[in-house]
PDB file of C-alpha atoms in Angstrom:
ATOM      1  CA  UNK A   1      96.669  90.222 114.950  1.00 89.00           C
ATOM      2  CA  UNK A   2      95.318  93.590 115.838  1.00 90.00           C
ATOM      3  CA  UNK A   3      91.446  92.397 115.076  1.00 94.00           C
ATOM      4  CA  UNK A   4      88.880  94.694 114.808  1.00 92.00           C
ATOM      5  CA  UNK A   5      85.150  92.946 114.888  1.00 93.00           C
ATOM      6  CA  UNK A   6      82.383  94.311 112.788  1.00 93.00           C
ATOM      7  CA  UNK A   7      80.801  95.552 115.889  1.00 92.00           C
ATOM      8  CA  UNK A   8      83.637  97.201 116.966  1.00 93.00           C
ATOM      9  CA  UNK A   9      83.972  99.423 113.852  1.00 94.00           C
ATOM     10  CA  UNK A  10      80.365  99.772 113.670  1.00 93.00           C
ATOM     11  CA  UNK A  11      79.497  98.103 110.540  1.00 94.00           C
ATOM     12  CA  UNK A  12      75.798  98.127 109.533  1.00 95.00           C
ATOM     13  CA  UNK A  13      73.625  95.108 108.567  1.00 95.00           C
ATOM     14  CA  UNK A  14      74.222  93.316 105.586  1.00 95.00           C
ATOM     15  CA  UNK A  15      71.386  94.087 102.929  1.00 92.00           C
ATOM     16  CA  UNK A  16      71.090  90.136 102.183  1.00 91.00           C
ATOM     17  CA  UNK A  17      72.262  86.882 103.620  1.00 92.00           C
ATOM     18  CA  UNK A  18      75.819  86.536 102.691  1.00 94.00           C
ATOM     19  CA  UNK A  19      76.710  83.453 101.065  1.00 95.00           C
ATOM     20  CA  UNK A  20      78.598  80.715 102.926  1.00 95.00           C
ATOM     21  CA  UNK A  21      81.844  79.467 101.560  1.00 95.00           C
ATOM     22  CA  UNK A  22      83.780  76.365 103.101  1.00 94.00           C
ATOM     23  CA  UNK A  23      87.232  77.054 101.565  1.00 95.00           C
ATOM     24  CA  UNK A  24      88.942  78.947  98.652  1.00 96.00           C
ATOM     25  CA  UNK A  25      92.015  78.407  96.978  1.00 95.00           C
ATOM     26  CA  UNK A  26      93.650  81.380  98.477  1.00 96.00           C
ATOM     27  CA  UNK A  27      93.446  84.998  99.069  1.00 97.00           C
ATOM     28  CA  UNK A  28      93.615  88.294  96.718  1.00 97.00           C
ATOM     29  CA  UNK A  29      95.113  91.523  97.924  1.00 98.00           C
ATOM     30  CA  UNK A  30      93.413  94.624  96.841  1.00 97.00           C
ATOM     31  CA  UNK A  31      93.506  98.572  97.326  1.00 97.00           C
ATOM     32  CA  UNK A  32      91.347 101.288  97.142  1.00 96.00           C
ATOM     33  CA  UNK A  33      91.719 102.461  93.709  1.00 92.00           C
ATOM     34  CA  UNK A  34      91.280 105.979  94.864  1.00 94.00           C
ATOM     35  CA  UNK A  35      93.206 108.564  96.447  1.00 96.00           C
ATOM     36  CA  UNK A  36      94.086 107.908  99.839  1.00 96.00           C
ATOM     37  CA  UNK A  37      95.345 110.713 102.364  1.00 96.00           C
ATOM     38  CA  UNK A  38      99.005 110.142 102.923  1.00 95.00           C
ATOM     39  CA  UNK A  39      98.489 111.532 106.476  1.00 95.00           C
ATOM     40  CA  UNK A  40      96.445 108.838 106.923  1.00 95.00           C
ATOM     41  CA  UNK A  41      99.730 106.835 108.099  1.00 94.00           C
ATOM     42  CA  UNK A  42     100.331 109.285 110.593  1.00 93.00           C
ATOM     43  CA  UNK A  43     100.034 107.398 114.130  1.00 89.00           C
ATOM     44  CA  UNK A  44      97.735 109.924 115.359  1.00 90.00           C
ATOM     45  CA  UNK A  45      95.378 109.642 112.494  1.00 92.00           C
ATOM     46  CA  UNK A  46      94.432 105.894 113.280  1.00 93.00           C
ATOM     47  CA  UNK A  47      91.608 107.259 115.110  1.00 89.00           C
ATOM     48  CA  UNK A  48      90.387 107.690 111.414  1.00 93.00           C
ATOM     49  CA  UNK A  49      90.489 104.232 110.387  1.00 95.00           C
ATOM     50  CA  UNK A  50      87.292 102.916 111.380  1.00 95.00           C
ATOM     51  CA  UNK A  51      85.108 105.732 110.076  1.00 94.00           C
ATOM     52  CA  UNK A  52      86.710 105.217 106.725  1.00 96.00           C
ATOM     53  CA  UNK A  53      85.711 101.295 106.545  1.00 96.00           C
ATOM     54  CA  UNK A  54      82.309 102.794 107.694  1.00 96.00           C
ATOM     55  CA  UNK A  55      82.531 105.469 104.889  1.00 96.00           C
ATOM     56  CA  UNK A  56      83.649 102.363 102.441  1.00 96.00           C
ATOM     57  CA  UNK A  57      80.879 100.008 103.592  1.00 96.00           C
ATOM     58  CA  UNK A  58      78.349 102.824 102.941  1.00 96.00           C
ATOM     59  CA  UNK A  59      79.206 103.561  99.430  1.00 95.00           C
ATOM     60  CA  UNK A  60      79.256  99.724  98.507  1.00 96.00           C
ATOM     61  CA  UNK A  61      75.687  99.629 100.038  1.00 95.00           C
ATOM     62  CA  UNK A  62      74.750 102.423  98.161  1.00 94.00           C
ATOM     63  CA  UNK A  63      76.107 100.784  94.657  1.00 92.00           C
ATOM     64  CA  UNK A  64      72.663  99.822  93.099  1.00 87.00           C
ATOM     65  CA  UNK A  65      74.167  98.466  89.915  1.00 88.00           C
ATOM     66  CA  UNK A  66      76.543  96.189  91.594  1.00 88.00           C
ATOM     67  CA  UNK A  67      73.907  95.576  94.230  1.00 89.00           C
ATOM     68  CA  UNK A  68      76.269  94.713  97.100  1.00 93.00           C
ATOM     69  CA  UNK A  69      75.006  92.833 100.021  1.00 93.00           C
ATOM     70  CA  UNK A  70      77.876  94.436 102.249  1.00 96.00           C
ATOM     71  CA  UNK A  71      81.142  95.698 102.148  1.00 97.00           C
ATOM     72  CA  UNK A  72      82.688  93.870  99.452  1.00 96.00           C
ATOM     73  CA  UNK A  73      86.136  92.656 101.007  1.00 97.00           C
ATOM     74  CA  UNK A  74      86.394  89.996 103.651  1.00 97.00           C
ATOM     75  CA  UNK A  75      88.977  92.376 105.502  1.00 97.00           C
ATOM     76  CA  UNK A  76      90.555  95.740 105.306  1.00 97.00           C
ATOM     77  CA  UNK A  77      93.797  96.544 106.715  1.00 98.00           C
ATOM     78  CA  UNK A  78      94.918 100.155 107.794  1.00 96.00           C
ATOM     79  CA  UNK A  79      98.238 101.460 107.814  1.00 96.00           C
ATOM     80  CA  UNK A  80      98.786 100.773 111.317  1.00 95.00           C
ATOM     81  CA  UNK A  81      98.590  97.238 110.999  1.00 94.00           C
ATOM     82  CA  UNK A  82      94.880  96.685 112.158  1.00 96.00           C
ATOM     83  CA  UNK A  83      92.727  94.240 110.375  1.00 96.00           C
ATOM     84  CA  UNK A  84      89.182  95.125 110.234  1.00 96.00           C
ATOM     85  CA  UNK A  85      86.432  92.680 109.952  1.00 97.00           C
ATOM     86  CA  UNK A  86      84.736  92.911 106.656  1.00 97.00           C
ATOM     87  CA  UNK A  87      82.441  90.188 105.323  1.00 96.00           C
ATOM     88  CA  UNK A  88      84.563  87.728 107.337  1.00 96.00           C
ATOM     89  CA  UNK A  89      85.786  84.375 107.170  1.00 96.00           C
ATOM     90  CA  UNK A  90      83.448  81.594 105.279  1.00 96.00           C
ATOM     91  CA  UNK A  91      81.707  84.437 103.292  1.00 96.00           C
ATOM     92  CA  UNK A  92      81.881  85.112  99.667  1.00 96.00           C
ATOM     93  CA  UNK A  93      83.348  87.884  98.623  1.00 96.00           C
ATOM     94  CA  UNK A  94      82.001  90.637  96.290  1.00 94.00           C
ATOM     95  CA  UNK A  95      85.312  92.095  95.145  1.00 94.00           C
ATOM     96  CA  UNK A  96      87.098  89.669  92.763  1.00 91.00           C
ATOM     97  CA  UNK A  97      85.055  90.610  89.240  1.00 90.00           C
ATOM     98  CA  UNK A  98      82.314  88.249  89.012  1.00 93.00           C
ATOM     99  CA  UNK A  99      80.777  84.887  90.730  1.00 91.00           C
ATOM    100  CA  UNK A 100      83.457  82.380  89.579  1.00 93.00           C
ATOM    101  CA  UNK A 101      86.390  84.626  90.860  1.00 95.00           C
ATOM    102  CA  UNK A 102      84.459  85.554  93.949  1.00 94.00           C
ATOM    103  CA  UNK A 103      84.220  81.943  94.906  1.00 94.00           C
ATOM    104  CA  UNK A 104      87.875  80.717  93.948  1.00 95.00           C
ATOM    105  CA  UNK A 105      89.602  83.407  96.343  1.00 96.00           C
ATOM    106  CA  UNK A 106      88.713  85.539  99.374  1.00 97.00           C
ATOM    107  CA  UNK A 107      89.399  89.478  99.396  1.00 97.00           C
ATOM    108  CA  UNK A 108      91.783  91.657 101.299  1.00 98.00           C
ATOM    109  CA  UNK A 109      91.964  95.260 100.938  1.00 98.00           C
ATOM    110  CA  UNK A 110      94.563  97.611 102.019  1.00 98.00           C
ATOM    111  CA  UNK A 111      93.975 101.047 102.916  1.00 97.00           C
ATOM    112  CA  UNK A 112      96.181 102.538 100.103  1.00 97.00           C
ATOM    113  CA  UNK A 113      95.141 103.954  97.052  1.00 94.00           C
ATOM    114  CA  UNK A 114      96.400 104.980  93.458  1.00 93.00           C
ATOM    115  CA  UNK A 115      97.255 108.496  94.912  1.00 94.00           C
ATOM    116  CA  UNK A 116      98.621 110.394  98.214  1.00 95.00           C
ATOM    117  CA  UNK A 117      98.990 106.996 100.246  1.00 96.00           C
ATOM    118  CA  UNK A 118     100.506 104.533  97.594  1.00 95.00           C
ATOM    119  CA  UNK A 119     103.085 102.819  99.437  1.00 95.00           C
ATOM    120  CA  UNK A 120     101.828 100.090 102.140  1.00 96.00           C
ATOM    121  CA  UNK A 121     103.620 100.522 105.064  1.00 95.00           C
ATOM    122  CA  UNK A 122     105.569  98.027 107.021  1.00 95.00           C
ATOM    123  CA  UNK A 123     102.651  97.494 109.928  1.00 94.00           C
ATOM    124  CA  UNK A 124     100.284  97.434 106.932  1.00 96.00           C
ATOM    125  CA  UNK A 125     102.186  94.453 105.180  1.00 96.00           C
ATOM    126  CA  UNK A 126     102.305  92.595 108.531  1.00 95.00           C
ATOM    127  CA  UNK A 127      98.503  93.418 108.925  1.00 96.00           C
ATOM    128  CA  UNK A 128      97.959  91.957 105.481  1.00 97.00           C
ATOM    129  CA  UNK A 129     100.045  88.564 106.412  1.00 96.00           C
ATOM    130  CA  UNK A 130      97.848  88.525 109.616  1.00 96.00           C
ATOM    131  CA  UNK A 131      94.502  88.806 107.618  1.00 97.00           C
ATOM    132  CA  UNK A 132      95.854  85.948 105.159  1.00 97.00           C
ATOM    133  CA  UNK A 133      96.775  83.633 108.041  1.00 96.00           C
ATOM    134  CA  UNK A 134      93.442  84.229 109.886  1.00 96.00           C
ATOM    135  CA  UNK A 135      91.730  83.332 106.448  1.00 96.00           C
ATOM    136  CA  UNK A 136      93.570  80.356 106.236  1.00 95.00           C
ATOM    137  CA  UNK A 137      93.187  79.153 110.048  1.00 94.00           C
ATOM    138  CA  UNK A 138      89.345  80.627 110.262  1.00 93.00           C
ATOM    139  CA  UNK A 139      88.013  80.324 106.587  1.00 94.00           C
ATOM    140  CA  UNK A 140      89.700  77.596 104.922  1.00 95.00           C
ATOM    141  CA  UNK A 141      91.718  79.500 102.638  1.00 95.00           C
ATOM    142  CA  UNK A 142      94.457  77.937 100.399  1.00 95.00           C
ATOM    143  CA  UNK A 143      97.790  78.487 100.017  1.00 94.00           C
ATOM    144  CA  UNK A 144      97.335  81.264  96.964  1.00 95.00           C
ATOM    145  CA  UNK A 145      98.211  84.642  97.486  1.00 97.00           C
ATOM    146  CA  UNK A 146      97.505  86.892  94.040  1.00 96.00           C
ATOM    147  CA  UNK A 147      96.276  90.335  93.147  1.00 96.00           C
ATOM    148  CA  UNK A 148      93.080  91.290  92.256  1.00 96.00           C
ATOM    149  CA  UNK A 149      94.421  91.851  88.504  1.00 95.00           C
ATOM    150  CA  UNK A 150      95.395  88.089  88.318  1.00 94.00           C
ATOM    151  CA  UNK A 151      92.305  86.720  86.507  1.00 87.00           C
ATOM    152  CA  UNK A 152      90.533  90.179  86.067  1.00 93.00           C
ATOM    153  CA  UNK A 153      91.428  93.099  83.869  1.00 93.00           C
ATOM    154  CA  UNK A 154      92.199  95.849  86.432  1.00 94.00           C
ATOM    155  CA  UNK A 155      95.093  98.113  87.840  1.00 95.00           C
ATOM    156  CA  UNK A 156      94.230  96.715  91.503  1.00 96.00           C
ATOM    157  CA  UNK A 157      96.179  96.381  93.813  1.00 96.00           C
ATOM    158  CA  UNK A 158      98.504  99.063  92.145  1.00 94.00           C
ATOM    159  CA  UNK A 159     102.317  98.677  91.249  1.00 94.00           C
ATOM    160  CA  UNK A 160     103.826  98.698  95.009  1.00 95.00           C
ATOM    161  CA  UNK A 161     101.517  95.985  96.742  1.00 96.00           C
ATOM    162  CA  UNK A 162     101.478  93.747  93.299  1.00 96.00           C
ATOM    163  CA  UNK A 163     105.249  93.876  93.389  1.00 95.00           C
ATOM    164  CA  UNK A 164     104.927  92.405  97.287  1.00 95.00           C
ATOM    165  CA  UNK A 165     102.376  89.856  96.115  1.00 96.00           C
ATOM    166  CA  UNK A 166     104.513  88.693  93.186  1.00 94.00           C
ATOM    167  CA  UNK A 167     107.566  88.389  95.782  1.00 93.00           C
ATOM    168  CA  UNK A 168     105.250  85.911  97.859  1.00 93.00           C
ATOM    169  CA  UNK A 169     103.706  88.623 100.152  1.00 94.00           C
ATOM    170  CA  UNK A 170     106.606  88.473 102.745  1.00 94.00           C
ATOM    171  CA  UNK A 171     106.334  90.189 106.350  1.00 92.00           C
ATOM    172  CA  UNK A 172     108.871  93.012 106.282  1.00 89.00           C
ATOM    173  CA  UNK A 173     112.479  91.317 106.484  1.00 78.00           C
ATOM    174  CA  UNK A 174     111.790  88.686 104.264  1.00 68.00           C
ATOM    175  CA  UNK A 175     109.755  86.135 106.437  1.00 57.00           C
ATOM    176  CA  UNK A 176     106.241  84.752 105.408  1.00 56.00           C
ATOM    177  CA  UNK A 177     105.961  83.708 109.404  1.00 57.00           C
ATOM    178  CA  UNK A 178     104.370  85.567 112.103  1.00 55.00           C
ATOM    179  CA  UNK A 179     106.686  87.816 114.143  1.00 54.00           C
ATOM    180  CA  UNK A 180     107.087  86.637 117.794  1.00 61.00           C
ATOM    181  CA  UNK A 181     104.951  88.410 120.258  1.00 61.00           C
ATOM    182  CA  UNK A 182     106.330  91.444 121.513  1.00 68.00           C
ATOM    183  CA  UNK A 183     107.362  91.915 124.968  1.00 85.00           C
ATOM    184  CA  UNK A 184     105.162  94.330 126.985  1.00 91.00           C
ATOM    185  CA  UNK A 185     105.969  96.747 129.855  1.00 93.00           C
ATOM    186  CA  UNK A 186     104.569  94.954 132.996  1.00 94.00           C
ATOM    187  CA  UNK A 187     102.310  97.337 135.104  1.00 95.00           C
ATOM    188  CA  UNK A 188     104.481  99.871 137.147  1.00 94.00           C
ATOM    189  CA  UNK A 189     101.718 100.560 139.906  1.00 95.00           C
ATOM    190  CA  UNK A 190      99.403 103.193 140.138  1.00 95.00           C
ATOM    191  CA  UNK A 191     101.274 104.824 142.677  1.00 96.00           C
ATOM    192  CA  UNK A 192     104.358 105.248 140.076  1.00 96.00           C
ATOM    193  CA  UNK A 193     102.286 107.314 137.929  1.00 96.00           C
ATOM    194  CA  UNK A 194     101.039 109.589 140.733  1.00 95.00           C
ATOM    195  CA  UNK A 195     104.777 110.460 141.486  1.00 95.00           C
ATOM    196  CA  UNK A 196     104.872 112.451 137.712  1.00 94.00           C
ATOM    197  CA  UNK A 197     107.204 109.858 136.664  1.00 95.00           C
ATOM    198  CA  UNK A 198     109.421 111.068 133.831  1.00 94.00           C
ATOM    199  CA  UNK A 199     110.279 107.856 131.888  1.00 94.00           C
ATOM    200  CA  UNK A 200     110.114 106.487 128.374  1.00 93.00           C
ATOM    201  CA  UNK A 201     107.497 104.078 129.696  1.00 95.00           C
ATOM    202  CA  UNK A 202     105.319 107.250 129.530  1.00 95.00           C
ATOM    203  CA  UNK A 203     106.135 108.007 126.152  1.00 95.00           C
ATOM    204  CA  UNK A 204     105.715 104.535 124.718  1.00 94.00           C
ATOM    205  CA  UNK A 205     102.112 104.307 126.930  1.00 96.00           C
ATOM    206  CA  UNK A 206     101.259 107.420 125.326  1.00 95.00           C
ATOM    207  CA  UNK A 207     101.961 106.123 121.747  1.00 93.00           C
ATOM    208  CA  UNK A 208     100.056 103.112 122.214  1.00 94.00           C
ATOM    209  CA  UNK A 209      96.877 105.530 123.664  1.00 94.00           C
ATOM    210  CA  UNK A 210      97.148 107.660 120.179  1.00 93.00           C
ATOM    211  CA  UNK A 211      97.139 104.560 118.164  1.00 91.00           C
ATOM    212  CA  UNK A 212      94.009 103.330 119.826  1.00 92.00           C
ATOM    213  CA  UNK A 213      92.612 106.707 119.337  1.00 92.00           C
ATOM    214  CA  UNK A 214      92.181 107.792 122.685  1.00 95.00           C
ATOM    215  CA  UNK A 215      94.439 110.974 122.427  1.00 94.00           C
ATOM    216  CA  UNK A 216      93.993 113.987 124.376  1.00 94.00           C
ATOM    217  CA  UNK A 217      97.578 115.375 123.518  1.00 93.00           C
ATOM    218  CA  UNK A 218      97.783 119.026 122.101  1.00 88.00           C
ATOM    219  CA  UNK A 219     101.680 117.808 121.344  1.00 82.00           C
ATOM    220  CA  UNK A 220     102.779 114.309 120.868  1.00 81.00           C
ATOM    221  CA  UNK A 221     103.351 111.860 123.767  1.00 92.00           C
ATOM    222  CA  UNK A 222     106.311 112.685 126.036  1.00 93.00           C
ATOM    223  CA  UNK A 223     108.395 110.943 128.703  1.00 94.00           C
ATOM    224  CA  UNK A 224     106.997 113.713 131.395  1.00 95.00           C
ATOM    225  CA  UNK A 225     103.700 112.222 132.950  1.00 96.00           C
ATOM    226  CA  UNK A 226     101.157 115.167 132.587  1.00 96.00           C
ATOM    227  CA  UNK A 227      97.475 115.876 132.648  1.00 95.00           C
ATOM    228  CA  UNK A 228      97.247 114.987 129.166  1.00 96.00           C
ATOM    229  CA  UNK A 229      98.307 111.451 129.722  1.00 96.00           C
ATOM    230  CA  UNK A 230      95.858 111.328 132.710  1.00 97.00           C
ATOM    231  CA  UNK A 231      93.061 112.412 130.372  1.00 96.00           C
ATOM    232  CA  UNK A 232      94.228 110.212 127.233  1.00 96.00           C
ATOM    233  CA  UNK A 233      94.199 107.163 129.591  1.00 97.00           C
ATOM    234  CA  UNK A 234      90.813 108.386 130.946  1.00 96.00           C
ATOM    235  CA  UNK A 235      89.525 107.981 127.192  1.00 96.00           C
ATOM    236  CA  UNK A 236      91.220 104.458 126.797  1.00 96.00           C
ATOM    237  CA  UNK A 237      89.283 103.383 130.330  1.00 95.00           C
ATOM    238  CA  UNK A 238      86.090 104.894 128.978  1.00 95.00           C
ATOM    239  CA  UNK A 239      86.725 102.824 125.685  1.00 94.00           C
ATOM    240  CA  UNK A 240      86.959  99.444 127.153  1.00 94.00           C
ATOM    241  CA  UNK A 241      83.720 100.082 128.567  1.00 93.00           C
ATOM    242  CA  UNK A 242      84.690 100.418 132.470  1.00 92.00           C
ATOM    243  CA  UNK A 243      82.656 101.651 135.482  1.00 92.00           C
ATOM    244  CA  UNK A 244      82.570 105.590 135.805  1.00 92.00           C
ATOM    245  CA  UNK A 245      84.556 104.782 139.017  1.00 91.00           C
ATOM    246  CA  UNK A 246      87.217 103.239 137.261  1.00 92.00           C
ATOM    247  CA  UNK A 247      87.308 105.830 134.628  1.00 96.00           C
ATOM    248  CA  UNK A 248      89.734 108.360 136.672  1.00 96.00           C
ATOM    249  CA  UNK A 249      92.966 108.377 134.475  1.00 96.00           C
ATOM    250  CA  UNK A 250      95.018 106.448 136.581  1.00 97.00           C
ATOM    251  CA  UNK A 251      96.047 103.233 134.910  1.00 96.00           C
ATOM    252  CA  UNK A 252      94.742 100.125 136.868  1.00 95.00           C
ATOM    253  CA  UNK A 253      96.405  96.722 136.202  1.00 94.00           C
ATOM    254  CA  UNK A 254      93.888  95.068 133.788  1.00 94.00           C
ATOM    255  CA  UNK A 255      93.557  98.336 131.772  1.00 95.00           C
ATOM    256  CA  UNK A 256      97.374  98.694 131.302  1.00 96.00           C
ATOM    257  CA  UNK A 257      97.742  95.175 130.276  1.00 95.00           C
ATOM    258  CA  UNK A 258      95.130  95.651 127.873  1.00 95.00           C
ATOM    259  CA  UNK A 259      96.884  98.436 126.711  1.00 95.00           C
ATOM    260  CA  UNK A 260      99.931  96.097 125.546  1.00 93.00           C
ATOM    261  CA  UNK A 261     102.637  98.795 126.169  1.00 94.00           C
ATOM    262  CA  UNK A 262     105.718  97.861 124.401  1.00 91.00           C
ATOM    263  CA  UNK A 263     108.959  96.960 126.207  1.00 88.00           C
ATOM    264  CA  UNK A 264     111.158  99.794 126.266  1.00 84.00           C
TER     265      UNK A 264
END
């Protein structure tokens, strides 16, 4: 699971203490119900997803009519498959419609809307399954997977997502079990990069840097190692919080392993 904690996405503190909940019957799936730009699903726009979660939290906290304690959802899932911790496990949701419904199920919201981006991506469906399984393991969620409209008069989670829910919320390919862990490229050594390599490994690395919001590319990543690759990796080193002397743009083993470049 590609998990983004509250501290990592920059959550504001809850207005009130969140109500503890020991277990639920399961999870209800939501969508934003407002326009979501189709461009959000592009790999280079993953950098916008954390700010979108922050904006949603801010709008919920500003809603005095509902008087939300926090972002209403237990988790949100972006088009790139990342699971953003909302209220989190063992916290009563504020999204299912009323207090009885909020006690019965956790809520997980996909970043899709009623226009623009309306179809969940494959990565997003995998992320939704990851969120469901996380809430089962860490939050005592039961086996039920339902849509927000099940038990409450709403169009949420929209036609495409609700059709997926009614099929049992399978992972792409039909499975409801987690995919096998991907194989990652082993660290080729810093000297390999200093020889200005041309390799599919460089392209795969660049795509991961873009997905992590560390792009310095004017054009998409390519197979030839360039100064843009080095500057993008420097951004990754800084994101990891490495000391300045280790943020020189040349990959180190620990930094490379943390990036998890898929096997090519």
